[in-house]
Coordinates of C-alpha atoms in Angstrom, one line a residue:
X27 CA 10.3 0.8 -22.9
X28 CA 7.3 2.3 -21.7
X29 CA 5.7 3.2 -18.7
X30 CA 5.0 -0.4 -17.8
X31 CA 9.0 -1.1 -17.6
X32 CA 9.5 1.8 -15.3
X33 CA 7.2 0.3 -12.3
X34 CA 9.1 -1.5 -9.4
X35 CA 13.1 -2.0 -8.4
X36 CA 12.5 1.1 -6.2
X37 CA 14.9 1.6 -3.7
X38 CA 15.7 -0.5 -0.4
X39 CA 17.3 2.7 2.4
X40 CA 17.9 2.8 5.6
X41 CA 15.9 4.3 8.1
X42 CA 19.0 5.8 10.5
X43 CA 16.6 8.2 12.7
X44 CA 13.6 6.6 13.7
X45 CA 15.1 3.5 13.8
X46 CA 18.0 4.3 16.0
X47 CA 19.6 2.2 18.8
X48 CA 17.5 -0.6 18.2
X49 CA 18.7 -4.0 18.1
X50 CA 18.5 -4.7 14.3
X51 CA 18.4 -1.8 11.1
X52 CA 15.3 -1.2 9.7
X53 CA 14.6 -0.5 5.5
X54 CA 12.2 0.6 4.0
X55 CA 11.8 -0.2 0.4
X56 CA 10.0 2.7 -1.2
X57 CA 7.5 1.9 -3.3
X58 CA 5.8 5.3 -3.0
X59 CA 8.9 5.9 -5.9
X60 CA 7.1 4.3 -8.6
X61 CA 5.6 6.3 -11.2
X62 CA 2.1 6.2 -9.7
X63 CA 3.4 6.9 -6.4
X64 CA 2.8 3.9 -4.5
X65 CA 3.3 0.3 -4.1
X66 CA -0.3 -0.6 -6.2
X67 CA 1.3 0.5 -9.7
X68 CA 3.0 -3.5 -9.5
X69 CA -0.4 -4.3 -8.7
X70 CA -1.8 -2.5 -11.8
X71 CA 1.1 -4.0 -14.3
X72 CA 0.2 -7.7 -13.2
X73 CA -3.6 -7.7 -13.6
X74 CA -3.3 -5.5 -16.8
X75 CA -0.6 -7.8 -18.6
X76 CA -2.3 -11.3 -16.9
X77 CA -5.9 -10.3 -19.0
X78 CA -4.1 -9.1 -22.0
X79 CA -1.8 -12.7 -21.9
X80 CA -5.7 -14.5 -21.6
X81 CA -7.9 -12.3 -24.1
X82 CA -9.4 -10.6 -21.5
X83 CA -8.8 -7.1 -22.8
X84 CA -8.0 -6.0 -26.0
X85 CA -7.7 -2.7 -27.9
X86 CA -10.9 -0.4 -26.7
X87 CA -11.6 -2.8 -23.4
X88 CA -12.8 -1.1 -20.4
X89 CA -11.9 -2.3 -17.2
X90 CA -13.2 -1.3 -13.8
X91 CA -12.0 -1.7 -10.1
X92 CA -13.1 -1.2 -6.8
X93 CA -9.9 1.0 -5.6
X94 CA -9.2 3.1 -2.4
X95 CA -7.5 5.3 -4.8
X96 CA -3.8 3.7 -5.6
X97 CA -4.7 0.9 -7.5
X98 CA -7.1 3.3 -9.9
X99 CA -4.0 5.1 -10.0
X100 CA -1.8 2.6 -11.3
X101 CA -4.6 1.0 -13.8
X102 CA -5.3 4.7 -15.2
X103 CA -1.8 5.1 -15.7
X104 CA -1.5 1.6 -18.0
X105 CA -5.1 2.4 -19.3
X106 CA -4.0 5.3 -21.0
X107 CA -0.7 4.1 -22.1
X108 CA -2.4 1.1 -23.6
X109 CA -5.8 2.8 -25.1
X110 CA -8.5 0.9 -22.4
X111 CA -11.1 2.4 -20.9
X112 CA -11.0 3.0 -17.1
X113 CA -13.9 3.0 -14.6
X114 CA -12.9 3.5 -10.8
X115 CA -15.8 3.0 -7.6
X116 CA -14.7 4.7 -4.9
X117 CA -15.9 5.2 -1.2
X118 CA -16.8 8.2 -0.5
X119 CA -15.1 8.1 3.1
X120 CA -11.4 8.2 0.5
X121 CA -9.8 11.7 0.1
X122 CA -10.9 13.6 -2.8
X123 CA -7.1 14.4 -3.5
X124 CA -7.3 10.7 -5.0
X125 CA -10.8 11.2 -7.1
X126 CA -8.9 14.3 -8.8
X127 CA -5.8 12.3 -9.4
X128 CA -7.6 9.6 -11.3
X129 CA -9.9 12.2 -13.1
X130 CA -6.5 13.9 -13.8
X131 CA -5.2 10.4 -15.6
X132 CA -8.0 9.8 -17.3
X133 CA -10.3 7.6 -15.6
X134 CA -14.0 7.6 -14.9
X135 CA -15.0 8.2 -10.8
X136 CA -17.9 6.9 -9.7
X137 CA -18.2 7.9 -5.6
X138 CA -20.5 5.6 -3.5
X139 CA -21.8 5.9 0.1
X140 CA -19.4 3.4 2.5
X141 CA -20.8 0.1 3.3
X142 CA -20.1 -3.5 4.5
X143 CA -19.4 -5.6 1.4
X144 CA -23.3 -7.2 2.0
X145 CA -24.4 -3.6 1.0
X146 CA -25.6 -3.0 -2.7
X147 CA -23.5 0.1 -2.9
X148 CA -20.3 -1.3 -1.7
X149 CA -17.5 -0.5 -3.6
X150 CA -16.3 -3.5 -4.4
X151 CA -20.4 -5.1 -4.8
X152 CA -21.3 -2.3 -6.9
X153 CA -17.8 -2.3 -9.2
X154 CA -19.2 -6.0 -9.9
X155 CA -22.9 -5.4 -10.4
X156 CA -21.5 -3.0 -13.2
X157 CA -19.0 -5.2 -14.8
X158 CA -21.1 -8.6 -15.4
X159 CA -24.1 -6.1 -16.8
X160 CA -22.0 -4.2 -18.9
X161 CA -19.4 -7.1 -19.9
X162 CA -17.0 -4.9 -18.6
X163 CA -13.4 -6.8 -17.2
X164 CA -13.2 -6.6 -13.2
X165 CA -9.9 -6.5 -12.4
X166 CA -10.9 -7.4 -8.6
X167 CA -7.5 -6.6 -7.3
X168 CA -8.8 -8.6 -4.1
X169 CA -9.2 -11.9 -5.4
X170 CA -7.2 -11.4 -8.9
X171 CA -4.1 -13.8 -8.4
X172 CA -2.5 -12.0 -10.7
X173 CA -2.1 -9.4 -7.8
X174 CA 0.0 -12.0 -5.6
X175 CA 2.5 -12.5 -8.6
X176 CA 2.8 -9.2 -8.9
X177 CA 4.9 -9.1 -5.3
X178 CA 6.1 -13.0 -5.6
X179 CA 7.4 -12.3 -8.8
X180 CA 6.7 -13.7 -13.0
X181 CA 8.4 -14.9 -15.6
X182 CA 8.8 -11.4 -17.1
X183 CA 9.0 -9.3 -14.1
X184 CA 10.7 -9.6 -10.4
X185 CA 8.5 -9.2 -7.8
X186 CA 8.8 -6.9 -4.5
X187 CA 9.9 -10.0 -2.8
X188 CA 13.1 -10.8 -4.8
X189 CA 14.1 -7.5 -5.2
X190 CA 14.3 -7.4 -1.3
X191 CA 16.1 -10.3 -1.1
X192 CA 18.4 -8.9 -3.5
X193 CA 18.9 -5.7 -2.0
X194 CA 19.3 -7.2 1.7
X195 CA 22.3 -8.9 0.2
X196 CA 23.9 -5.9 -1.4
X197 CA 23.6 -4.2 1.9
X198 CA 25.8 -7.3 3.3
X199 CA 23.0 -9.3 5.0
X200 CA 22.3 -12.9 4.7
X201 CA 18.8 -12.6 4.5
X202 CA 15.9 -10.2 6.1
X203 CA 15.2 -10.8 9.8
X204 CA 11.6 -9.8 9.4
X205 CA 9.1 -8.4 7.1
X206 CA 6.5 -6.3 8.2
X207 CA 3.7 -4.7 6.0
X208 CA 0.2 -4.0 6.2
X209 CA -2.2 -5.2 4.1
X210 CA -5.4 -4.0 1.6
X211 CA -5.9 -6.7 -0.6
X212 CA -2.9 -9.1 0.8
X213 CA -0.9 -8.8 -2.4
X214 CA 1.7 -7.0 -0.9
X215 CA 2.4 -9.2 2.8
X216 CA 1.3 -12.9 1.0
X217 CA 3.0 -12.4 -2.3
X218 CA 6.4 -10.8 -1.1
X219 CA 5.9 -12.8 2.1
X220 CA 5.6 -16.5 0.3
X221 CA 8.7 -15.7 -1.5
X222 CA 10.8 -14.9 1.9
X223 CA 9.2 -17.9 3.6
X224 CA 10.3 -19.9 0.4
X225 CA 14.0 -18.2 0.6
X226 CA 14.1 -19.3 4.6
X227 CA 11.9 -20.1 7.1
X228 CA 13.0 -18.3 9.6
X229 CA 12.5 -14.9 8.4
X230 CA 9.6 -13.9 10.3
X231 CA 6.4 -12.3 8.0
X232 CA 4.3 -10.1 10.1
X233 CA 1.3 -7.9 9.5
X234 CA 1.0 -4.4 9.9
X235 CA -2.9 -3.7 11.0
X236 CA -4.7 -0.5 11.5
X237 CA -6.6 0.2 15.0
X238 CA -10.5 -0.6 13.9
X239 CA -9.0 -3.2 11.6
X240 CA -10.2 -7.2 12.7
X241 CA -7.5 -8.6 10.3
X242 CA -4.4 -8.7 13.5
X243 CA -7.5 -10.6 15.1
X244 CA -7.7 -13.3 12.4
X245 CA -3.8 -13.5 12.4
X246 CA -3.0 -14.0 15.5
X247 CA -5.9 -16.2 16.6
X248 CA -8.1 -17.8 13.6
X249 CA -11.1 -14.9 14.7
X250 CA -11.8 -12.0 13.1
X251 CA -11.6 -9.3 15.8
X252 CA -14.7 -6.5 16.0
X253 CA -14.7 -3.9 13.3
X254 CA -14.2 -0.4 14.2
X255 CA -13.3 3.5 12.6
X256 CA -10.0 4.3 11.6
X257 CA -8.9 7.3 9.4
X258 CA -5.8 5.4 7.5
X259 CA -7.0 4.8 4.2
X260 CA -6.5 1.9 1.9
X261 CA -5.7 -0.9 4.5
X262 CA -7.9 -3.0 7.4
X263 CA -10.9 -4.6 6.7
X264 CA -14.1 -6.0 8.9
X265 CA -13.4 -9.1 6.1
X266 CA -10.9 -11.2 4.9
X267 CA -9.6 -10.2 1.1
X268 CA -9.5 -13.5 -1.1
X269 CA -5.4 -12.3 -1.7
X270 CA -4.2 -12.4 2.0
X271 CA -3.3 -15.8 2.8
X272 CA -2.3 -16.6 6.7
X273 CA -0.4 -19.2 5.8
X274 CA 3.0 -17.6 5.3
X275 CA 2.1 -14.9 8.3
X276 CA 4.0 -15.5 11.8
X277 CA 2.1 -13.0 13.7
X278 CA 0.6 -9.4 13.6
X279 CA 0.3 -5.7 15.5
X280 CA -2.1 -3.1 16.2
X281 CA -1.1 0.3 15.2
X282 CA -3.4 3.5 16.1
X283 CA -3.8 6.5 14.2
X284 CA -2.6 8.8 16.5
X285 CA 0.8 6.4 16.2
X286 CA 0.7 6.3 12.8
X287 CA 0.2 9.5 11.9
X288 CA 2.9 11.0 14.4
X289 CA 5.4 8.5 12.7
X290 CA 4.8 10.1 9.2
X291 CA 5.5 13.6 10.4
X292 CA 8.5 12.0 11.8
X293 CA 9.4 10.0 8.6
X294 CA 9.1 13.1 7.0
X295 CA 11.3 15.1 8.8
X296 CA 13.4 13.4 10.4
X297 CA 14.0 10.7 7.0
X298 CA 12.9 12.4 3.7
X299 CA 10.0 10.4 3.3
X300 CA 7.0 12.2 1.7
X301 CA 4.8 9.3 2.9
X302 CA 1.0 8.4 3.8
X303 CA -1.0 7.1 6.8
X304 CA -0.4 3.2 5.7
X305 CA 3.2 3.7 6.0
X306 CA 3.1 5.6 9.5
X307 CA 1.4 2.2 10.4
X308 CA 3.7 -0.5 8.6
X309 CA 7.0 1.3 10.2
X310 CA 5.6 1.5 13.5
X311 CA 4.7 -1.9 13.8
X312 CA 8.2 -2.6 12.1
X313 CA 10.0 -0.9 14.9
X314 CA 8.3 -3.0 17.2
X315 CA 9.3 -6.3 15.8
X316 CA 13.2 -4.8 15.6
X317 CA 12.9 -4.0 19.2
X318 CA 12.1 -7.5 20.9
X319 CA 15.7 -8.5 18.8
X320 CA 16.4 -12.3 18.0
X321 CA 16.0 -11.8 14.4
X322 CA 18.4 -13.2 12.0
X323 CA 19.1 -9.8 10.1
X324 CA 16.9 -6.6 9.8
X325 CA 13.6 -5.6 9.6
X326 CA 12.4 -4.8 5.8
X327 CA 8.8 -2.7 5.3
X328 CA 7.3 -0.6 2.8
X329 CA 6.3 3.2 1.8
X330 CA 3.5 2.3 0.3
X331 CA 2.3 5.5 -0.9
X332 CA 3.2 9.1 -1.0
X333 CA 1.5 12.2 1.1
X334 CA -0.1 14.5 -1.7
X335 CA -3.1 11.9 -1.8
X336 CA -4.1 12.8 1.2
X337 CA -3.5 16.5 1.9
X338 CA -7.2 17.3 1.7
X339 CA -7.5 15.3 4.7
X340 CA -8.7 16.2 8.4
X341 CA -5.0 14.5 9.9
X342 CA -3.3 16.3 7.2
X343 CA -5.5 19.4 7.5
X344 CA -4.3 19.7 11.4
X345 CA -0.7 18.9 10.7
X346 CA -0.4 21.7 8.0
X347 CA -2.4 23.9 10.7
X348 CA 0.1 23.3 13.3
X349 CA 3.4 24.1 10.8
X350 CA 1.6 27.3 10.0
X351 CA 1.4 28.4 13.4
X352 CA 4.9 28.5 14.3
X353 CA 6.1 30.2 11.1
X354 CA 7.8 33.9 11.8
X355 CA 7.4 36.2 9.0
X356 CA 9.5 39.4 9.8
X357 CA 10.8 42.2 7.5
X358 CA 13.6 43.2 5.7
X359 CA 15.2 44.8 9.3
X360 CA 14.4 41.0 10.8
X361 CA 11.9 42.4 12.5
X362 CA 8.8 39.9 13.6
X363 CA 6.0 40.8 12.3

Protein backbone atom coordinates (compact mmCIF):
# COMPACT_ATOMS: atom_id res chain seq x y z
CA UNK A 1 0.00 0.00 0.00
CA UNK A 2 0.83 3.44 -0.59
CA UNK A 3 -0.49 6.64 -0.45
CA UNK A 4 -2.78 6.08 -3.49
CA UNK A 5 -4.68 3.16 -1.31
CA UNK A 6 -5.28 5.52 1.57
CA UNK A 7 -7.59 8.16 -0.59
CA UNK A 8 -11.42 7.79 -0.19
CA UNK A 9 -13.95 5.38 2.22
CA UNK A 10 -13.92 8.49 4.48
CA UNK A 11 -16.44 8.53 6.86
CA UNK A 12 -20.38 8.99 6.36
CA UNK A 13 -21.56 11.00 10.29
CA UNK A 14 -24.31 12.52 11.29
CA UNK A 15 -24.83 16.01 11.62
CA UNK A 16 -27.11 15.94 15.09
CA UNK A 17 -26.73 19.97 15.75
CA UNK A 18 -27.30 21.84 12.84
CA UNK A 19 -29.45 19.48 11.50
CA UNK A 20 -31.84 19.21 14.37
CA UNK A 21 -35.69 18.87 14.25
CA UNK A 22 -35.86 18.64 10.74
CA UNK A 23 -37.91 16.27 8.96
CA UNK A 24 -35.14 13.86 7.66
CA UNK A 25 -31.15 13.29 9.18
CA UNK A 26 -28.64 14.90 7.38
CA UNK A 27 -24.71 13.18 6.72
CA UNK A 28 -22.10 14.49 5.77
CA UNK A 29 -19.50 12.18 4.23
CA UNK A 30 -16.21 13.80 5.01
CA UNK A 31 -14.01 13.96 2.37
CA UNK A 32 -11.94 16.80 3.90
CA UNK A 33 -10.44 13.25 5.81
CA UNK A 34 -8.47 12.09 3.02
CA UNK A 35 -4.87 12.55 3.10
CA UNK A 36 -4.84 15.68 1.04
CA UNK A 37 -7.60 17.09 3.01
CA UNK A 38 -10.37 17.34 0.66
CA UNK A 39 -12.67 15.60 -1.63
CA UNK A 40 -10.15 16.38 -5.00
CA UNK A 41 -7.42 13.76 -3.76
CA UNK A 42 -10.18 10.94 -5.56
CA UNK A 43 -9.92 13.33 -8.30
CA UNK A 44 -6.09 13.32 -8.31
CA UNK A 45 -5.91 9.15 -8.00
CA UNK A 46 -8.27 8.82 -11.15
CA UNK A 47 -6.62 11.11 -13.65
CA UNK A 48 -3.08 10.05 -12.38
CA UNK A 49 -3.81 6.06 -12.72
CA UNK A 50 -6.23 6.67 -16.14
CA UNK A 51 -2.75 8.36 -18.06
CA UNK A 52 -0.52 5.93 -16.53
CA UNK A 53 -3.14 2.79 -17.71
CA UNK A 54 -2.85 4.81 -21.46
CA UNK A 55 0.96 5.81 -21.69
CA UNK A 56 0.32 9.09 -20.98
CA UNK A 57 2.81 9.45 -18.19
CA UNK A 58 5.66 7.60 -17.44
CA UNK A 59 8.65 7.78 -15.07
CA UNK A 60 9.96 11.61 -15.18
CA UNK A 61 6.42 12.99 -16.92
CA UNK A 62 5.41 16.33 -15.86
CA UNK A 63 1.90 17.02 -15.64
CA UNK A 64 0.15 20.34 -15.06
CA UNK A 65 -3.42 21.52 -13.96
CA UNK A 66 -5.32 24.40 -13.70
CA UNK A 67 -6.41 23.97 -9.87
CA UNK A 68 -8.09 26.30 -7.31
CA UNK A 69 -5.66 24.70 -4.91
CA UNK A 70 -7.20 21.02 -3.94
CA UNK A 71 -6.79 19.30 -6.86
CA UNK A 72 -2.84 20.54 -7.07
CA UNK A 73 -2.97 19.17 -3.72
CA UNK A 74 -4.03 15.80 -4.43
CA UNK A 75 -1.72 15.56 -7.85
CA UNK A 76 1.43 16.84 -5.87
CA UNK A 77 0.76 14.34 -3.35
CA UNK A 78 0.75 11.22 -6.13
CA UNK A 79 3.47 13.23 -8.10
CA UNK A 80 5.82 12.84 -5.54
CA UNK A 81 4.90 9.44 -4.44
CA UNK A 82 5.20 8.36 -8.12
CA UNK A 83 8.47 10.51 -9.32
CA UNK A 84 6.40 13.10 -11.92
CA UNK A 85 6.82 16.40 -12.23
CA UNK A 86 4.12 18.88 -11.04
CA UNK A 87 3.18 22.28 -12.49
CA UNK A 88 0.06 24.07 -10.84
CA UNK A 89 -1.65 27.70 -12.51
CA UNK A 90 -3.35 29.27 -10.01
CA UNK A 91 -5.55 32.44 -9.76
CA UNK A 92 -4.28 34.83 -7.99
CA UNK A 93 -7.82 35.71 -6.41
CA UNK A 94 -7.08 31.76 -4.40
CA UNK A 95 -5.62 31.95 -0.78
CA UNK A 96 -1.94 31.88 -0.62
CA UNK A 97 -2.34 29.24 2.37
CA UNK A 98 -2.98 26.85 -0.83
CA UNK A 99 0.19 28.19 -3.07
CA UNK A 100 2.43 27.32 0.19
CA UNK A 101 0.76 23.99 0.53
CA UNK A 102 1.64 22.88 -2.95
CA UNK A 103 5.16 24.51 -2.80
CA UNK A 104 5.32 22.53 0.52
CA UNK A 105 4.49 19.10 -1.49
CA UNK A 106 6.60 19.72 -4.14
CA UNK A 107 4.97 21.29 -6.93
CA UNK A 108 5.78 24.20 -9.13
CA UNK A 109 3.13 27.53 -8.64
CA UNK A 110 2.72 29.60 -11.25
CA UNK A 111 0.00 32.65 -10.02
CA UNK A 112 -1.89 34.39 -12.88
CA UNK A 113 -4.16 37.58 -12.83
CA UNK A 114 -8.19 36.19 -12.71
CA UNK A 115 -9.91 36.22 -15.93
CA UNK A 116 -12.91 34.80 -17.94
CA UNK A 117 -11.69 31.55 -19.68
CA UNK A 118 -11.59 33.79 -23.24
CA UNK A 119 -8.64 35.54 -21.40
CA UNK A 120 -4.97 34.51 -22.35
CA UNK A 121 -4.06 34.33 -18.72
CA UNK A 122 -6.88 32.28 -17.56
CA UNK A 123 -5.97 29.60 -15.45
CA UNK A 124 -7.18 26.98 -17.07
CA UNK A 125 -6.17 28.82 -21.00
CA UNK A 126 -2.88 29.41 -19.85
CA UNK A 127 -2.26 25.70 -18.04
CA UNK A 128 -3.04 24.59 -21.83
CA UNK A 129 -1.01 27.05 -23.75
CA UNK A 130 1.86 25.57 -21.61
CA UNK A 131 1.12 21.92 -21.89
CA UNK A 132 0.71 21.53 -25.89
CA UNK A 133 4.05 23.81 -26.19
CA UNK A 134 5.97 22.07 -23.80
CA UNK A 135 4.37 18.36 -24.54
CA UNK A 136 3.58 18.48 -21.13
CA UNK A 137 0.25 16.07 -19.95
CA UNK A 138 -2.91 18.32 -18.97
CA UNK A 139 -4.68 16.63 -16.58
CA UNK A 140 -7.78 19.14 -17.30
CA UNK A 141 -9.66 17.98 -14.27
CA UNK A 142 -12.69 19.85 -15.99
CA UNK A 143 -13.15 17.79 -18.97
CA UNK A 144 -10.87 14.62 -17.94
CA UNK A 145 -13.57 11.75 -17.63
CA UNK A 146 -11.47 10.18 -15.70
CA UNK A 147 -12.62 12.75 -12.94
CA UNK A 148 -16.34 11.48 -13.16
CA UNK A 149 -15.12 7.82 -12.45
CA UNK A 150 -13.34 8.85 -9.90
CA UNK A 151 -16.95 9.61 -7.81
CA UNK A 152 -19.02 6.91 -10.02
CA UNK A 153 -16.64 4.46 -9.28
CA UNK A 154 -13.73 1.79 -11.44
CA UNK A 155 -12.90 -1.33 -11.71
CA UNK A 156 -10.12 -1.01 -9.15
CA UNK A 157 -11.50 1.58 -6.88
CA UNK A 158 -15.18 2.45 -5.32
CA UNK A 159 -16.26 5.66 -6.07
CA UNK A 160 -17.84 8.48 -3.53
CA UNK A 161 -21.16 7.29 -4.88
CA UNK A 162 -21.11 3.63 -3.69
CA UNK A 163 -19.55 4.19 -0.70
CA UNK A 164 -22.60 6.31 0.16
CA UNK A 165 -24.84 3.98 -0.75
CA UNK A 166 -23.10 1.55 1.30
CA UNK A 167 -22.90 3.62 4.26
CA UNK A 168 -26.66 4.80 4.06
CA UNK A 169 -27.40 1.13 4.41
CA UNK A 170 -25.24 0.42 7.47
CA UNK A 171 -26.92 3.39 9.13
CA UNK A 172 -30.32 1.36 8.47
CA UNK A 173 -31.66 3.34 5.48
CA UNK A 174 -32.98 1.98 2.23
CA UNK A 175 -31.37 4.43 0.20
CA UNK A 176 -30.45 8.33 0.43
CA UNK A 177 -33.43 10.77 0.22
CA UNK A 178 -31.25 13.40 -1.47
CA UNK A 179 -27.88 14.36 -2.39
CA UNK A 180 -26.79 17.73 -2.29
CA UNK A 181 -23.20 19.01 -3.32
CA UNK A 182 -21.81 21.84 -4.99
CA UNK A 183 -19.91 21.68 -7.85
CA UNK A 184 -16.11 22.96 -9.40
CA UNK A 185 -15.55 20.70 -12.16
CA UNK A 186 -18.96 18.51 -11.81
CA UNK A 187 -16.96 15.37 -10.84
CA UNK A 188 -18.24 15.30 -7.48
CA UNK A 189 -22.43 16.02 -8.07
CA UNK A 190 -22.44 14.06 -11.86
CA UNK A 191 -20.29 11.19 -10.93
CA UNK A 192 -21.62 10.27 -7.37
CA UNK A 193 -24.97 11.59 -8.62
CA UNK A 194 -25.28 9.14 -11.84
CA UNK A 195 -24.62 6.34 -9.65
CA UNK A 196 -27.62 7.26 -7.14
CA UNK A 197 -29.88 7.94 -10.07
CA UNK A 198 -28.73 4.51 -11.42
CA UNK A 199 -29.38 2.87 -7.66
CA UNK A 200 -33.10 4.62 -7.78
CA UNK A 201 -34.68 7.20 -9.39
CA UNK A 202 -36.15 8.77 -6.85
CA UNK A 203 -33.34 9.95 -4.87
CA UNK A 204 -33.30 13.45 -5.61
CA UNK A 205 -29.56 14.95 -6.86
CA UNK A 206 -29.34 18.62 -6.21
CA UNK A 207 -26.70 21.29 -6.62
CA UNK A 208 -25.17 23.30 -4.13
CA UNK A 209 -24.32 26.93 -5.92
CA UNK A 210 -22.49 29.86 -4.61
CA UNK A 211 -24.25 33.48 -4.72
CA UNK A 212 -22.32 35.06 -7.96
CA UNK A 213 -22.36 31.59 -9.42
CA UNK A 214 -24.79 31.26 -12.91
CA UNK A 215 -24.55 27.36 -12.68
CA UNK A 216 -28.24 27.14 -10.15
CA UNK A 217 -29.33 29.28 -13.31
CA UNK A 218 -28.50 26.66 -15.96
CA UNK A 219 -29.97 23.95 -13.52
CA UNK A 220 -32.96 25.03 -12.94
CA UNK A 221 -33.84 26.65 -16.19
CA UNK A 222 -31.48 25.68 -19.36
CA UNK A 223 -29.85 29.58 -18.93
CA UNK A 224 -26.90 30.44 -17.42
CA UNK A 225 -27.73 33.07 -14.83
CA UNK A 226 -25.42 36.54 -14.71
CA UNK A 227 -22.00 36.04 -13.26
CA UNK A 228 -21.13 37.82 -10.11
CA UNK A 229 -18.27 38.00 -7.00
CA UNK A 230 -18.26 35.56 -4.46
CA UNK A 231 -15.46 34.85 -1.82
CA UNK A 232 -16.00 30.84 -1.65
CA UNK A 233 -13.29 29.42 -3.37
CA UNK A 234 -13.12 26.46 -5.69
CA UNK A 235 -16.78 26.17 -6.82
CA UNK A 236 -19.35 28.46 -9.22
CA UNK A 237 -18.52 29.34 -12.48
CA UNK A 238 -19.71 32.21 -15.21
CA UNK A 239 -19.31 28.68 -17.54
CA UNK A 240 -20.34 25.36 -17.70
CA UNK A 241 -17.31 22.71 -16.76
CA UNK A 242 -17.24 19.91 -19.60
CA UNK A 243 -17.66 17.33 -16.17
CA UNK A 244 -21.06 18.61 -14.89
CA UNK A 245 -23.68 16.92 -16.68
CA UNK A 246 -27.49 18.19 -15.96
CA UNK A 247 -28.74 15.23 -16.81
CA UNK A 248 -28.81 13.32 -13.50
CA UNK A 249 -29.55 16.93 -11.50
CA UNK A 250 -33.26 17.41 -10.20
CA UNK A 251 -32.84 20.91 -9.25
CA UNK A 252 -30.42 23.47 -7.55
CA UNK A 253 -30.00 26.41 -4.53
CA UNK A 254 -28.42 29.61 -4.07
CA UNK A 255 -26.32 29.92 -1.02
CA UNK A 256 -24.63 33.42 -0.03
CA UNK A 257 -21.42 33.90 1.64
CA UNK A 258 -22.52 35.44 4.56
CA UNK A 259 -24.73 31.89 4.88
CA UNK A 260 -22.04 29.92 4.11
CA UNK A 261 -19.57 31.15 6.07
CA UNK A 262 -21.82 31.44 9.31
CA UNK A 263 -22.63 27.72 8.79
CA UNK A 264 -18.84 26.77 9.01
CA UNK A 265 -18.29 28.53 12.21
CA UNK A 266 -21.31 26.57 13.25
CA UNK A 267 -20.08 23.23 11.74
CA UNK A 268 -17.16 23.89 13.63
CA UNK A 269 -18.36 24.33 16.83
CA UNK A 270 -21.21 23.03 17.22
CA UNK A 271 -20.10 19.45 14.94
CA UNK A 272 -16.24 18.98 14.97
CA UNK A 273 -15.89 19.89 11.54
CA UNK A 274 -12.70 21.78 10.70
CA UNK A 275 -14.19 22.69 7.30
CA UNK A 276 -14.06 25.34 4.31
CA UNK A 277 -16.29 27.87 2.66
CA UNK A 278 -17.61 25.05 -0.13
CA UNK A 279 -18.88 23.08 2.67
CA UNK A 280 -20.71 26.05 4.61
CA UNK A 281 -22.50 26.23 1.16
CA UNK A 282 -23.29 22.38 0.28
CA UNK A 283 -24.80 21.92 4.05
CA UNK A 284 -26.76 24.88 3.79
CA UNK A 285 -28.41 24.17 0.85
CA UNK A 286 -28.66 20.45 2.20
CA UNK A 287 -30.66 21.66 5.06
CA UNK A 288 -32.93 23.19 2.86
CA UNK A 289 -33.77 20.25 0.74
CA UNK A 290 -34.33 18.21 4.38
CA UNK A 291 -36.65 20.89 5.44
CA UNK A 292 -39.44 20.80 2.63
CA UNK A 293 -39.59 16.76 3.82
CA UNK A 294 -41.04 14.10 1.26
CA UNK A 295 -37.84 12.39 0.74
CA UNK A 296 -37.47 8.76 0.79
CA UNK A 297 -34.55 8.70 3.49
CA UNK A 298 -31.99 11.45 4.39
CA UNK A 299 -30.11 14.05 2.99
CA UNK A 300 -26.26 12.98 2.18
CA UNK A 301 -23.52 16.00 1.35
CA UNK A 302 -19.96 16.50 1.55
CA UNK A 303 -17.01 18.29 3.52
CA UNK A 304 -15.16 18.92 0.73
CA UNK A 305 -12.20 20.40 2.20
CA UNK A 306 -10.68 21.35 5.42
CA UNK A 307 -10.23 25.12 7.03
CA UNK A 308 -6.27 25.55 7.22
CA UNK A 309 -6.45 26.43 3.36
CA UNK A 310 -7.94 29.27 3.91
CA UNK A 311 -6.86 30.89 7.15
CA UNK A 312 -5.03 33.62 5.36
CA UNK A 313 -8.21 34.74 4.17
CA UNK A 314 -10.34 38.09 4.78
CA UNK A 315 -13.68 35.78 6.13
CA UNK A 316 -11.25 33.74 8.10
CA UNK A 317 -9.17 36.84 8.99
CA UNK A 318 -12.54 38.45 10.68
CA UNK A 319 -13.73 35.27 12.24
CA UNK A 320 -10.28 34.71 14.15
CA UNK A 321 -10.60 38.66 14.96
CA UNK A 322 -13.86 38.24 16.53
CA UNK A 323 -12.66 34.88 18.84
CA UNK A 324 -9.75 36.97 19.97
CA UNK A 325 -11.85 39.63 21.26
CA UNK A 326 -13.76 37.78 23.70
CA UNK A 327 -10.91 35.88 25.15
CA UNK A 328 -10.22 36.79 29.13
CA UNK A 329 -6.68 36.48 30.08
CA UNK A 330 -6.52 36.90 34.00
CA UNK A 331 -3.75 36.00 36.50
CA UNK A 332 -2.83 33.45 38.73
CA UNK A 333 -5.50 35.16 41.55
CA UNK A 334 -8.28 34.94 38.50
CA UNK A 335 -8.01 38.24 38.19
CA UNK A 336 -8.93 39.85 34.58
CA UNK A 337 -6.48 41.34 33.23
Amino acid sequence: MDVIDAIGNTPLIELKRVAAGLPVKVFIKCEHQNPGGSVKDRTARAIVLDAEERGLLKPGSTMIEGTAGNTGVGLALLAGARGYRLICVLPEKMAIDKRIALRQLGSEVIITPNGPLTAPHNFRTLAARLAEENGWFLTNQFFNPANLGAHYGTAKYKGTGEEILEQVAQAGYEQPGAFVCSSGTGGTISGAGRRMKEKSPSIKVVLADPQGSSIESWVNTGVLGPDGPSMIEGIGSGSIPGNLQRQWLDGAETVSDAEAFAMVERLVKEEGLTVGGSTGVNVVAALRVAARGGLAGPVVTVAADQWDRYKSTVWMKAWMDREAATVTVQDKEGNKL
